[in-house]
Coordinates of C-alpha atoms in Angstrom, one line a residue:
X1 CA 131.1 117.4 110.9
X2 CA 131.2 121.1 112.3
X3 CA 134.1 121.8 114.9
X4 CA 134.2 121.7 118.6
X5 CA 133.2 125.3 119.3
X6 CA 129.6 124.5 118.5
X7 CA 126.9 122.1 119.9
X8 CA 123.5 120.8 119.4
X9 CA 121.2 121.1 122.0
X10 CA 123.3 122.5 124.3
X11 CA 120.8 123.3 126.5
X12 CA 119.4 119.9 126.7
X13 CA 119.8 118.6 130.7
X14 CA 121.2 115.4 130.4
X15 CA 122.7 113.0 127.6
X16 CA 119.6 111.8 126.3
X17 CA 119.5 115.2 124.9
X18 CA 115.4 115.4 124.9
X19 CA 114.2 118.7 124.6
X20 CA 112.5 119.8 128.1
X21 CA 109.1 118.6 128.4
X22 CA 106.1 120.1 129.9
X23 CA 103.7 118.0 132.1
X24 CA 101.6 115.9 129.4
X25 CA 98.0 116.1 130.2
X26 CA 95.2 113.5 128.2
X27 CA 93.5 115.1 125.2
X28 CA 90.2 116.7 125.5
X29 CA 88.5 113.7 124.4
X30 CA 89.5 111.9 127.5
X31 CA 92.1 109.4 125.9
X32 CA 95.3 109.2 127.5
X33 CA 98.3 111.0 125.9
X34 CA 100.3 108.0 123.5
X35 CA 102.4 105.9 125.3
X36 CA 100.5 105.8 128.7
X37 CA 99.9 102.2 127.8
X38 CA 99.1 99.3 130.0
X39 CA 102.0 97.1 130.9
X40 CA 101.8 93.3 131.1
X41 CA 103.3 90.9 133.9
X42 CA 106.5 90.6 132.2
X43 CA 107.0 94.8 132.0
X44 CA 106.4 94.9 128.5
X45 CA 104.0 97.3 127.0
X46 CA 100.5 95.3 126.6
X47 CA 99.7 96.0 123.0
X48 CA 96.3 98.0 122.1
X49 CA 95.8 97.4 125.8
X50 CA 93.9 93.9 125.1
X51 CA 92.7 91.7 127.4
X52 CA 95.4 88.9 127.9
X53 CA 95.0 85.1 126.8
X54 CA 95.0 82.5 128.5
X55 CA 98.7 82.2 128.2
X56 CA 99.4 85.4 129.8
X57 CA 100.6 87.3 126.9
X58 CA 98.3 90.4 125.1
X59 CA 96.0 89.3 122.9
X60 CA 96.8 90.9 119.7
X61 CA 94.6 93.0 117.8
X62 CA 91.9 92.7 115.4
X63 CA 93.6 94.2 112.5
X64 CA 96.7 91.9 112.8
X65 CA 96.4 88.6 111.8
X66 CA 97.2 85.6 114.2
X67 CA 99.2 83.6 111.7
X68 CA 101.0 84.4 108.1
X69 CA 98.5 84.3 105.4
X70 CA 101.0 84.1 103.1
X71 CA 103.4 86.1 101.1
X72 CA 102.9 89.8 99.7
X73 CA 102.2 89.7 96.4
X74 CA 105.2 89.4 94.4
X75 CA 106.8 87.9 97.1
X76 CA 108.3 84.4 97.0
X77 CA 107.4 81.6 99.2
X78 CA 109.4 81.1 102.5
X79 CA 108.7 77.3 102.0
X80 CA 105.7 75.4 103.3
X81 CA 104.8 74.8 106.7
X82 CA 107.5 73.8 108.9
X83 CA 110.4 74.7 106.3
X84 CA 113.2 77.4 107.5
X85 CA 112.1 81.0 107.3
X86 CA 115.0 81.5 106.7
X87 CA 114.6 80.1 103.1
X88 CA 112.6 82.9 102.0
X89 CA 112.7 84.4 98.6
X90 CA 114.0 87.3 97.8
X91 CA 111.8 89.6 96.0
X92 CA 110.3 92.4 98.5
X93 CA 106.8 93.9 97.9
X94 CA 107.9 97.8 97.1
X95 CA 104.7 98.5 97.4
X96 CA 104.0 99.1 101.4
X97 CA 100.5 99.5 102.2
X98 CA 99.7 102.3 104.0
X99 CA 96.5 101.3 106.5
X100 CA 96.2 98.2 109.0
X101 CA 96.3 98.1 112.6
X102 CA 98.7 99.8 115.1
X103 CA 100.3 99.6 117.8
X104 CA 102.4 102.3 119.4
X105 CA 104.6 102.6 122.6
X106 CA 105.1 105.4 124.4
X107 CA 108.2 107.2 124.7
X108 CA 111.4 106.4 126.4
X109 CA 114.3 109.0 126.9
X110 CA 116.4 110.5 123.7
X111 CA 119.1 108.0 124.9
X112 CA 117.4 105.0 124.5
X113 CA 115.9 106.1 121.2
X114 CA 119.4 105.2 119.9
X115 CA 119.0 101.9 121.3
X116 CA 115.8 101.1 119.6
X117 CA 117.5 102.1 116.8
X118 CA 117.2 101.2 113.3
X119 CA 120.8 99.9 113.4
X120 CA 120.6 96.9 115.3
X121 CA 117.5 96.3 113.2
X122 CA 118.8 96.4 110.1
X123 CA 121.9 94.5 111.3
X124 CA 119.6 91.7 112.2
X125 CA 117.6 91.8 109.0
X126 CA 120.9 91.3 107.1
X127 CA 121.6 88.1 109.0
X128 CA 118.2 86.6 108.8
X129 CA 117.9 84.3 111.8
X130 CA 116.9 80.8 113.0
X131 CA 114.7 78.2 110.7
X132 CA 111.8 77.0 112.8
X133 CA 108.8 75.4 112.6
X134 CA 105.5 76.9 111.8
X135 CA 104.2 76.9 115.1
X136 CA 107.2 79.2 116.2
X137 CA 106.9 80.9 113.4
X138 CA 103.3 82.0 114.0
X139 CA 104.5 83.1 117.5
X140 CA 107.3 85.4 116.1
X141 CA 104.7 87.0 114.1
X142 CA 102.5 87.4 117.1
X143 CA 105.4 89.3 118.5
X144 CA 105.5 91.8 115.6
X145 CA 103.6 95.2 116.2
X146 CA 102.6 97.1 112.8
X147 CA 101.6 100.8 112.0
X148 CA 100.0 102.6 108.9
X149 CA 102.9 103.6 106.8
X150 CA 102.0 107.5 105.6
X151 CA 99.7 109.2 107.7
X152 CA 100.0 112.5 105.0
X153 CA 98.1 113.3 102.3
X154 CA 100.7 114.3 99.9
X155 CA 102.1 110.8 98.2
X156 CA 105.7 111.1 96.6
X157 CA 105.3 108.6 93.0
X158 CA 107.4 105.7 93.0
X159 CA 110.5 105.4 91.0
X160 CA 110.6 104.1 87.3
X161 CA 111.5 100.5 87.1
X162 CA 115.1 100.4 85.1
X163 CA 115.6 98.7 82.0
X164 CA 115.8 95.2 84.0
X165 CA 112.5 95.7 85.8
X166 CA 114.0 96.9 88.9
X167 CA 113.3 99.5 91.7
X168 CA 115.5 100.7 94.2
X169 CA 114.0 100.2 97.9
X170 CA 113.9 103.1 100.5
X171 CA 113.3 102.1 104.4
X172 CA 113.1 104.6 106.8
X173 CA 114.3 102.9 110.2
X174 CA 112.8 105.2 113.3
X175 CA 114.4 104.8 117.2
X176 CA 111.7 105.9 119.3
X177 CA 112.6 107.2 122.8
X178 CA 109.4 106.2 124.3
X179 CA 109.5 105.0 128.1
X180 CA 106.8 102.9 128.1
X181 CA 107.9 99.9 130.3
X182 CA 109.3 99.1 133.5
X183 CA 112.4 97.6 131.6
X184 CA 112.8 100.7 128.9
X185 CA 112.4 102.8 132.1
X186 CA 115.3 101.0 134.1
X187 CA 117.5 101.0 131.4
X188 CA 117.0 105.0 130.4
X189 CA 115.9 106.9 133.5
X190 CA 113.9 110.3 133.4
X191 CA 110.7 108.9 135.5
X192 CA 109.2 112.2 134.7
X193 CA 109.0 111.3 131.4
X194 CA 107.2 108.0 131.7
X195 CA 104.0 107.5 129.1
X196 CA 104.5 111.0 127.7
X197 CA 104.2 111.3 123.6
X198 CA 107.4 109.6 122.1
X199 CA 109.6 111.4 119.9
X200 CA 111.6 109.9 116.8
X201 CA 115.0 110.6 118.0
X202 CA 117.3 108.7 115.3
X203 CA 115.9 108.7 111.7
X204 CA 117.7 106.9 109.3
X205 CA 117.0 106.7 105.2
X206 CA 118.1 103.1 104.1
X207 CA 118.3 103.2 100.4
X208 CA 118.6 100.0 98.2
X209 CA 119.8 100.2 94.7
X210 CA 117.3 99.0 91.8
X211 CA 120.2 96.5 91.3
X212 CA 121.1 95.6 94.8
X213 CA 124.8 96.6 94.1
X214 CA 125.0 98.9 96.8
X215 CA 123.2 100.7 99.8
X216 CA 123.1 104.0 100.8
X217 CA 122.1 105.3 104.3
X218 CA 121.3 109.0 105.4
X219 CA 120.9 109.9 108.9
X220 CA 119.2 113.5 110.2
X221 CA 120.1 114.8 113.2
X222 CA 116.9 114.5 115.6
X223 CA 117.0 118.3 115.8
X224 CA 116.8 119.0 112.1
X225 CA 114.3 122.1 111.7
X226 CA 111.4 120.7 109.0
X227 CA 107.6 121.3 108.5
X228 CA 105.7 118.2 109.6
X229 CA 102.9 117.8 107.3
X230 CA 99.1 117.1 108.1
X231 CA 98.8 114.0 109.6
X232 CA 95.8 112.1 110.4
X233 CA 95.8 109.1 112.9
X234 CA 93.9 106.2 111.4
X235 CA 92.9 104.5 114.4
X236 CA 90.8 107.4 115.6
X237 CA 90.9 110.1 113.3
X238 CA 92.8 112.6 114.8
X239 CA 93.8 115.4 112.7
X240 CA 97.2 116.8 113.3
X241 CA 97.6 120.3 111.3
X242 CA 100.4 121.3 109.5
X243 CA 102.8 122.7 111.8
X244 CA 103.0 126.7 111.4
X245 CA 106.6 126.9 110.7
X246 CA 109.6 124.8 111.3
X247 CA 109.9 122.5 114.2
X248 CA 112.2 119.8 114.8
X249 CA 111.9 116.5 113.4
X250 CA 112.1 114.4 115.8
X251 CA 108.4 115.6 117.1
X252 CA 106.7 114.2 113.8
X253 CA 106.5 110.5 115.6
X254 CA 104.0 112.1 118.1
X255 CA 101.7 113.7 115.6
X256 CA 99.8 110.1 115.1
X257 CA 103.0 107.8 114.7
X258 CA 105.5 106.6 112.7
X259 CA 103.6 107.4 109.6
X260 CA 103.7 110.9 110.4
X261 CA 107.6 110.7 110.6
X262 CA 107.6 108.7 106.8
X263 CA 105.3 112.0 105.7
X264 CA 107.6 114.2 107.0
X265 CA 110.8 112.9 105.3
X266 CA 108.9 112.3 102.0
X267 CA 107.7 116.2 102.2
X268 CA 111.4 117.0 103.2
X269 CA 112.9 114.9 100.4
X270 CA 111.4 114.1 97.7
X271 CA 111.7 110.4 98.0
X272 CA 109.2 107.8 98.1
X273 CA 109.5 105.7 101.2
X274 CA 108.4 101.9 100.8
X275 CA 108.8 100.9 104.2
X276 CA 109.6 102.0 108.1
X277 CA 110.8 99.8 110.8
X278 CA 110.9 101.4 114.2
X279 CA 112.7 100.1 117.1
X280 CA 112.5 101.0 121.1
X281 CA 115.4 99.9 123.1
X282 CA 113.6 97.2 125.1
X283 CA 115.2 94.2 124.0
X284 CA 118.1 95.7 122.4
X285 CA 120.3 94.8 125.0
X286 CA 119.7 90.9 124.6
X287 CA 119.7 91.6 120.6
X288 CA 123.5 93.1 121.5
X289 CA 124.4 89.8 123.4
X290 CA 122.9 87.0 121.1
X291 CA 125.0 88.5 118.5
X292 CA 128.5 88.1 120.9
X293 CA 129.7 92.0 121.0
X294 CA 130.0 94.3 118.6
X295 CA 133.8 96.1 118.2
X296 CA 133.9 99.8 118.5
X297 CA 136.9 101.8 118.4
X298 CA 138.0 104.9 120.5
X299 CA 141.2 107.1 120.3
X300 CA 141.3 107.4 123.8
X301 CA 140.3 105.6 127.2
X302 CA 136.7 107.7 127.8
X303 CA 134.2 107.8 130.7
X304 CA 131.0 109.7 129.7
X305 CA 129.9 111.8 132.4
X306 CA 130.1 115.1 133.4
X307 CA 130.5 116.6 137.3
X308 CA 126.8 117.1 137.5
X309 CA 126.2 113.4 136.8
X310 CA 125.6 113.9 133.2
X311 CA 126.2 111.1 130.3
X312 CA 125.5 107.8 129.3
X313 CA 128.2 106.3 131.8
X314 CA 130.4 104.6 128.7
X315 CA 133.5 103.5 130.2
X316 CA 136.2 101.9 127.8
X317 CA 140.1 101.7 127.5
X318 CA 141.7 103.4 124.4
X319 CA 141.3 100.9 121.0
X320 CA 139.1 98.5 120.3
X321 CA 136.5 96.8 122.6
X322 CA 133.4 94.4 122.0
X323 CA 130.6 95.7 123.4
X324 CA 127.2 94.2 124.4
X325 CA 124.5 94.3 126.3
X326 CA 123.9 98.0 128.5
X327 CA 127.1 98.4 127.1
X328 CA 126.3 98.6 123.8
X329 CA 123.3 100.9 124.8
X330 CA 125.4 103.3 126.2
X331 CA 127.4 103.3 123.3
X332 CA 124.8 104.0 121.0
X333 CA 123.3 106.8 123.3
X334 CA 126.8 108.7 123.9
X335 CA 126.9 112.4 123.4
X336 CA 129.2 113.7 126.2
X337 CA 132.6 112.7 125.6
X338 CA 132.5 111.9 121.7
X339 CA 134.2 114.9 119.6
X340 CA 131.9 118.0 119.9
X341 CA 129.9 116.9 122.1
X342 CA 126.5 116.9 119.9
X343 CA 124.0 114.9 118.0
X344 CA 125.8 114.9 115.1
X345 CA 128.9 113.3 116.8
X346 CA 126.5 110.6 118.3
X347 CA 125.4 109.8 114.8
X348 CA 128.8 109.3 113.6
X349 CA 129.2 106.8 116.5
X350 CA 126.1 105.4 115.9
X351 CA 127.2 104.4 111.9
X352 CA 130.6 102.8 113.3
X353 CA 128.4 100.9 115.1
X354 CA 126.1 99.7 112.5
X355 CA 128.9 98.9 110.0
X356 CA 130.7 96.8 112.7
X357 CA 127.7 94.8 113.6
X358 CA 127.3 94.0 109.5
X359 CA 130.3 93.0 109.2
X360 CA 130.4 90.5 113.0
X361 CA 127.1 89.3 111.6
X362 CA 128.1 88.3 108.2
X363 CA 131.4 86.8 109.9
X364 CA 130.8 85.2 113.2
X365 CA 130.6 81.8 112.7
X366 CA 129.1 81.4 116.1
X367 CA 125.6 82.9 114.9
X368 CA 125.3 79.1 113.2
X369 CA 124.0 78.2 116.0
X370 CA 120.2 77.6 115.9
X371 CA 119.6 78.6 119.7
X372 CA 121.7 82.0 119.0
X373 CA 119.7 82.8 116.3
X374 CA 116.5 82.1 117.3
X375 CA 117.2 84.3 120.5
X376 CA 118.3 86.9 118.1
X377 CA 114.7 86.5 116.1
X378 CA 113.0 86.5 119.6
X379 CA 114.4 89.9 120.3
X380 CA 114.2 91.3 117.4
X381 CA 110.6 90.8 116.6
X382 CA 109.4 92.1 120.2
X383 CA 111.3 95.0 119.7
X384 CA 109.9 96.1 116.2
X385 CA 107.3 97.9 114.9
X386 CA 106.8 98.2 110.9
X387 CA 104.2 98.8 108.1
X388 CA 101.9 96.5 106.9
X389 CA 104.3 95.7 103.7
X390 CA 107.1 94.1 106.6
X391 CA 104.4 92.9 109.2
X392 CA 105.3 89.2 109.2
X393 CA 108.8 87.1 109.6
X394 CA 108.5 85.9 106.2
X395 CA 108.3 89.3 104.5
X396 CA 110.9 90.2 107.1
X397 CA 113.4 87.6 105.6
X398 CA 112.3 88.6 101.9
X399 CA 114.0 91.9 102.9
X400 CA 117.0 90.4 104.5
X401 CA 117.8 88.2 101.4
X402 CA 117.6 91.9 99.2
X403 CA 119.9 93.5 101.8
X404 CA 122.4 90.4 102.2
X405 CA 123.2 91.2 98.1
X406 CA 125.2 94.0 99.3
X407 CA 128.8 93.7 100.4
X408 CA 130.0 95.7 103.3
X409 CA 132.4 97.8 101.0
X410 CA 129.3 98.9 99.2
X411 CA 127.4 100.5 101.7
X412 CA 127.8 104.2 102.1
X413 CA 126.9 106.0 105.6
X414 CA 126.5 109.7 105.8
X415 CA 124.5 112.4 108.0
X416 CA 122.3 114.8 106.3
X417 CA 124.7 118.1 105.4
X418 CA 123.1 120.5 108.1
X419 CA 124.4 124.1 109.5
X420 CA 123.4 125.4 112.6
X421 CA 120.2 127.5 113.4
X422 CA 120.7 128.6 117.2
X423 CA 120.9 125.5 118.8
X424 CA 118.9 123.5 115.6
X425 CA 120.1 122.3 112.7
X426 CA 118.9 122.7 109.2
X427 CA 119.3 121.1 105.8
X428 CA 122.1 122.9 103.4
X429 CA 122.4 122.8 99.8
X430 CA 124.5 119.6 100.1
X431 CA 121.4 118.2 102.2
X432 CA 119.4 118.5 98.5
X433 CA 122.6 117.0 96.2
X434 CA 122.6 114.0 98.7
X435 CA 118.6 113.9 98.3
X436 CA 118.8 114.1 94.9
X437 CA 121.4 111.5 94.6
X438 CA 119.3 108.7 96.5
X439 CA 116.3 109.8 94.3
X440 CA 118.0 109.2 91.1
X441 CA 119.7 106.0 92.3
X442 CA 123.1 106.9 92.2
X443 CA 125.5 105.0 94.6
X444 CA 127.0 107.3 97.3
X445 CA 130.4 105.5 97.2
X446 CA 131.1 106.7 93.3
X447 CA 131.7 103.3 92.0
X448 CA 128.8 103.2 89.8
X449 CA 129.1 103.9 86.5
X450 CA 127.4 107.8 85.6
X451 CA 124.1 107.3 84.8
X452 CA 122.5 109.8 82.6
X453 CA 119.6 111.6 84.3
X454 CA 115.9 110.3 82.7
X455 CA 113.8 113.2 81.0
X456 CA 110.4 111.6 81.6
X457 CA 108.3 113.5 79.6
X458 CA 104.4 113.5 81.5
X459 CA 101.5 111.8 80.2
X460 CA 99.5 114.9 81.2
X461 CA 99.2 116.7 77.9
X462 CA 99.6 120.8 78.3
X463 CA 97.1 123.1 77.5
X464 CA 97.5 126.4 75.0
X465 CA 100.9 128.2 75.9
X466 CA 98.8 131.4 75.9
X467 CA 96.4 129.6 78.7
X468 CA 99.7 128.6 80.9
X469 CA 99.7 131.2 84.3
X470 CA 103.2 131.2 85.2
X471 CA 104.8 133.1 88.1
X472 CA 108.2 134.0 88.1
X473 CA 110.5 134.5 91.2
X474 CA 114.3 135.6 91.6
X475 CA 115.9 133.0 93.1
X476 CA 119.3 134.3 92.4
X477 CA 120.3 135.5 95.7
X478 CA 123.3 133.0 97.3
X479 CA 125.0 133.3 100.8
X480 CA 127.9 135.7 99.0
X481 CA 125.8 137.3 96.3
X482 CA 122.9 139.6 96.3
X483 CA 120.1 139.1 94.2
X484 CA 120.9 139.7 90.5
X485 CA 117.8 142.9 89.8
X486 CA 115.3 142.6 87.7
X487 CA 115.7 138.7 86.7
X488 CA 112.3 137.9 87.4
X489 CA 110.8 140.4 85.1
X490 CA 113.5 139.4 82.9
X491 CA 112.1 135.7 81.8
X492 CA 108.7 136.4 82.4
X493 CA 108.9 138.9 79.5
X494 CA 110.8 135.9 78.1
X495 CA 108.2 134.1 78.7
X496 CA 105.5 136.4 76.8
X497 CA 108.1 136.5 73.7
X498 CA 107.3 132.8 73.7
X499 CA 103.3 132.9 73.5
X500 CA 102.9 132.7 77.5
X501 CA 100.8 135.8 78.1
X502 CA 99.6 134.9 81.3
X503 CA 103.2 134.9 82.5
X504 CA 104.3 137.4 85.3
X505 CA 106.9 138.0 87.5
X506 CA 106.2 138.1 91.5
X507 CA 108.4 140.7 93.3
X508 CA 106.8 140.2 96.4
X509 CA 109.2 138.2 98.3
X510 CA 112.8 136.8 98.4
X511 CA 113.7 133.7 97.3
X512 CA 117.3 131.8 97.1
X513 CA 117.8 129.0 94.5
X514 CA 121.0 126.9 93.4
X515 CA 119.4 125.8 90.2
X516 CA 116.6 127.1 88.0
X517 CA 113.5 125.1 89.0
X518 CA 109.8 125.1 87.5
X519 CA 107.7 123.8 90.7
X520 CA 103.9 122.6 90.4
X521 CA 101.4 121.6 92.9
X522 CA 99.0 119.0 91.4
X523 CA 99.6 116.0 88.7
X524 CA 97.1 118.1 86.6
X525 CA 99.8 120.6 86.1
X526 CA 102.8 118.5 85.3
X527 CA 102.2 118.9 81.5
X528 CA 101.9 122.6 81.8
X529 CA 104.8 122.7 83.8
X530 CA 107.3 120.7 81.4
X531 CA 106.2 122.5 78.7
X532 CA 107.2 126.3 80.3
X533 CA 110.4 124.3 81.0
X534 CA 110.7 123.1 77.3
X535 CA 110.3 126.8 75.9
X536 CA 113.3 127.9 78.0
X537 CA 115.1 125.0 77.8
X538 CA 115.1 123.9 80.7
X539 CA 115.5 120.4 81.5
X540 CA 112.8 118.4 83.0
X541 CA 115.1 116.9 85.4
X542 CA 114.4 120.5 87.0
X543 CA 110.7 120.1 87.1
X544 CA 109.8 119.5 90.7
X545 CA 106.0 118.6 92.0
X546 CA 105.8 120.5 95.4
X547 CA 103.1 121.8 97.8
X548 CA 105.1 125.0 98.5
X549 CA 103.2 126.4 95.7
X550 CA 100.0 127.2 94.4
X551 CA 100.7 127.2 90.6
X552 CA 103.1 126.7 88.2
X553 CA 106.1 128.8 89.6
X554 CA 109.7 128.9 88.1
X555 CA 112.4 130.2 90.4
X556 CA 115.2 132.0 88.3
X557 CA 118.1 130.1 90.1
X558 CA 121.5 131.3 91.0
X559 CA 122.8 129.2 87.9
X560 CA 120.9 132.1 85.5
X561 CA 122.0 135.2 87.1
X562 CA 121.9 137.2 83.3
X563 CA 121.4 136.2 79.9
X564 CA 118.1 135.2 77.9
X565 CA 119.4 131.5 77.2
X566 CA 119.2 128.9 80.2
X567 CA 122.2 126.6 80.2
X568 CA 122.0 124.0 82.7
X569 CA 125.1 123.5 84.5
X570 CA 127.0 120.3 84.6
X571 CA 125.8 117.7 87.0
X572 CA 127.5 116.7 90.2
X573 CA 127.1 113.2 91.0
X574 CA 129.6 113.1 93.7
X575 CA 128.3 112.8 97.6
X576 CA 128.7 115.8 99.2
X577 CA 132.1 116.4 101.6
X578 CA 130.0 117.7 104.1
X579 CA 128.0 114.0 104.3
X580 CA 131.1 112.5 106.5
X581 CA 130.4 109.2 104.3
X582 CA 131.5 106.2 106.0
X583 CA 132.0 103.1 104.1
X584 CA 130.7 100.0 105.4
X585 CA 134.1 97.8 105.2
X586 CA 136.0 100.5 107.3
X587 CA 136.9 98.4 110.5
X588 CA 139.8 100.9 111.1
X589 CA 137.3 103.8 112.1
X590 CA 137.9 105.7 115.8
X591 CA 135.7 108.1 117.6
X592 CA 137.8 111.1 118.7
X593 CA 137.3 111.2 122.6
X594 CA 137.1 114.8 124.0
X595 CA 140.0 115.8 126.3
X596 CA 137.5 116.0 129.4
X597 CA 136.2 112.7 129.5
X598 CA 139.4 110.7 129.3
X599 CA 140.8 108.6 132.6

């Protein structure tokens, strides 16, 4: 974690840490901004502003079936009508459909976003909930909102199955800060943001290994600077252009919905995402009560309140406390009082809570009570929005069956390695290392046997060498070294000697790359790109598809500053220390309290 002399979002006026938001106005088509939804009599968001049914509940959108029509392809049945949903099969459909109707909430305050936060949902899924009859099962299905999986134009190929035919499962957990109901407003305050465009202020990628032996979680700070790709809202066809330059990743949710957050993650990490689960904090307080409290630890008395009234209000004594209800919400949204007061410290506290809840759900015998589990199921399903691949209780139970296969000691929580850019952060080279480990399904706890990187040849045949145009760039500059002079021209010359007469040096820009890489923009150039790599002895694992290039582009990295023969550096499959890894079985972890917030 960064030291205490730097902070993220120091200009933010409240503990919720959302950037200053200007007044929102309806769009030019007369539609209200996302989040300006009608609320029902119970204060919850009226879905899609539909006419209430006779029971007083909002009618479902036409795109969402009223009952489960059966498990997704490849998913075992949870049993016949009236059977316990907890007995669902263990095979999850990893294809994750990208269509479907959608329901969106408005935006709550960042503080709450932590609540709606995926950690709680993950814990619920790991447990599974009460066995129920068919009608109650239909009722729970009716609680679940759904949205399209990926709103971007670019797709990332699913990973290749292992020898046993298994594939990893990647789920993006999103916490929306929407303040779209009276209940959410009461919990989070900030009335001036009611109904405004929501922000994805909590983002965690959950990676379940192909063999189901381990799980890795990567948190991305909400103020990470990224390029948000072009996204198209499937409801109204509105196109949100790709951002010019970089902007905060939490703004992706306002570009059409959670599917744009998924697209943003895939563009940044190169990781194929199978599903998403988005949670708002309505109902999270009740969920915390339903599990009987979660143990958390602080190394000193804490009161998260500044002299001018900022802070979550969390007040705990030194040591371990069982928190639930609004106090659990306060823990998840606390920034002032934890370590350096940054979003990074808050993410660490969320990791501790998430791990503790998982352990609590596994160990707490009282949760065998059907009434408690039914209550947990009710609150969980009302709080979440998912992609069509997870839009029924049966599918969620199938997922929970898969997640339960991993013991807490094989769960690793991490924060994306980053560095400060003013009050924001950006990914570092260590972040790419972390993303690669996930892409290659390498356990972050280091307990797997070392896996040899797969060198998969493309099915796309390469053109003749003298017909392949190659742009060569000098990316040998590092944080401590100036670029090695003339490397682009030297390597372009090597390619010409090999028969690539269309190779040329691009000297118009400045680049920095740790490892030499060959990039190509589309599938029809993959074979050509691999042929270029082969000619220079570059491993196929260093051939990457990227929308940042318009043709085959070889970037000579800092690992090839001299000489004509490329020697690939030894693989490093260790989790970077800067990822601040926390083991799921660590029940001794304690949050450090800033001296100014003790009592």
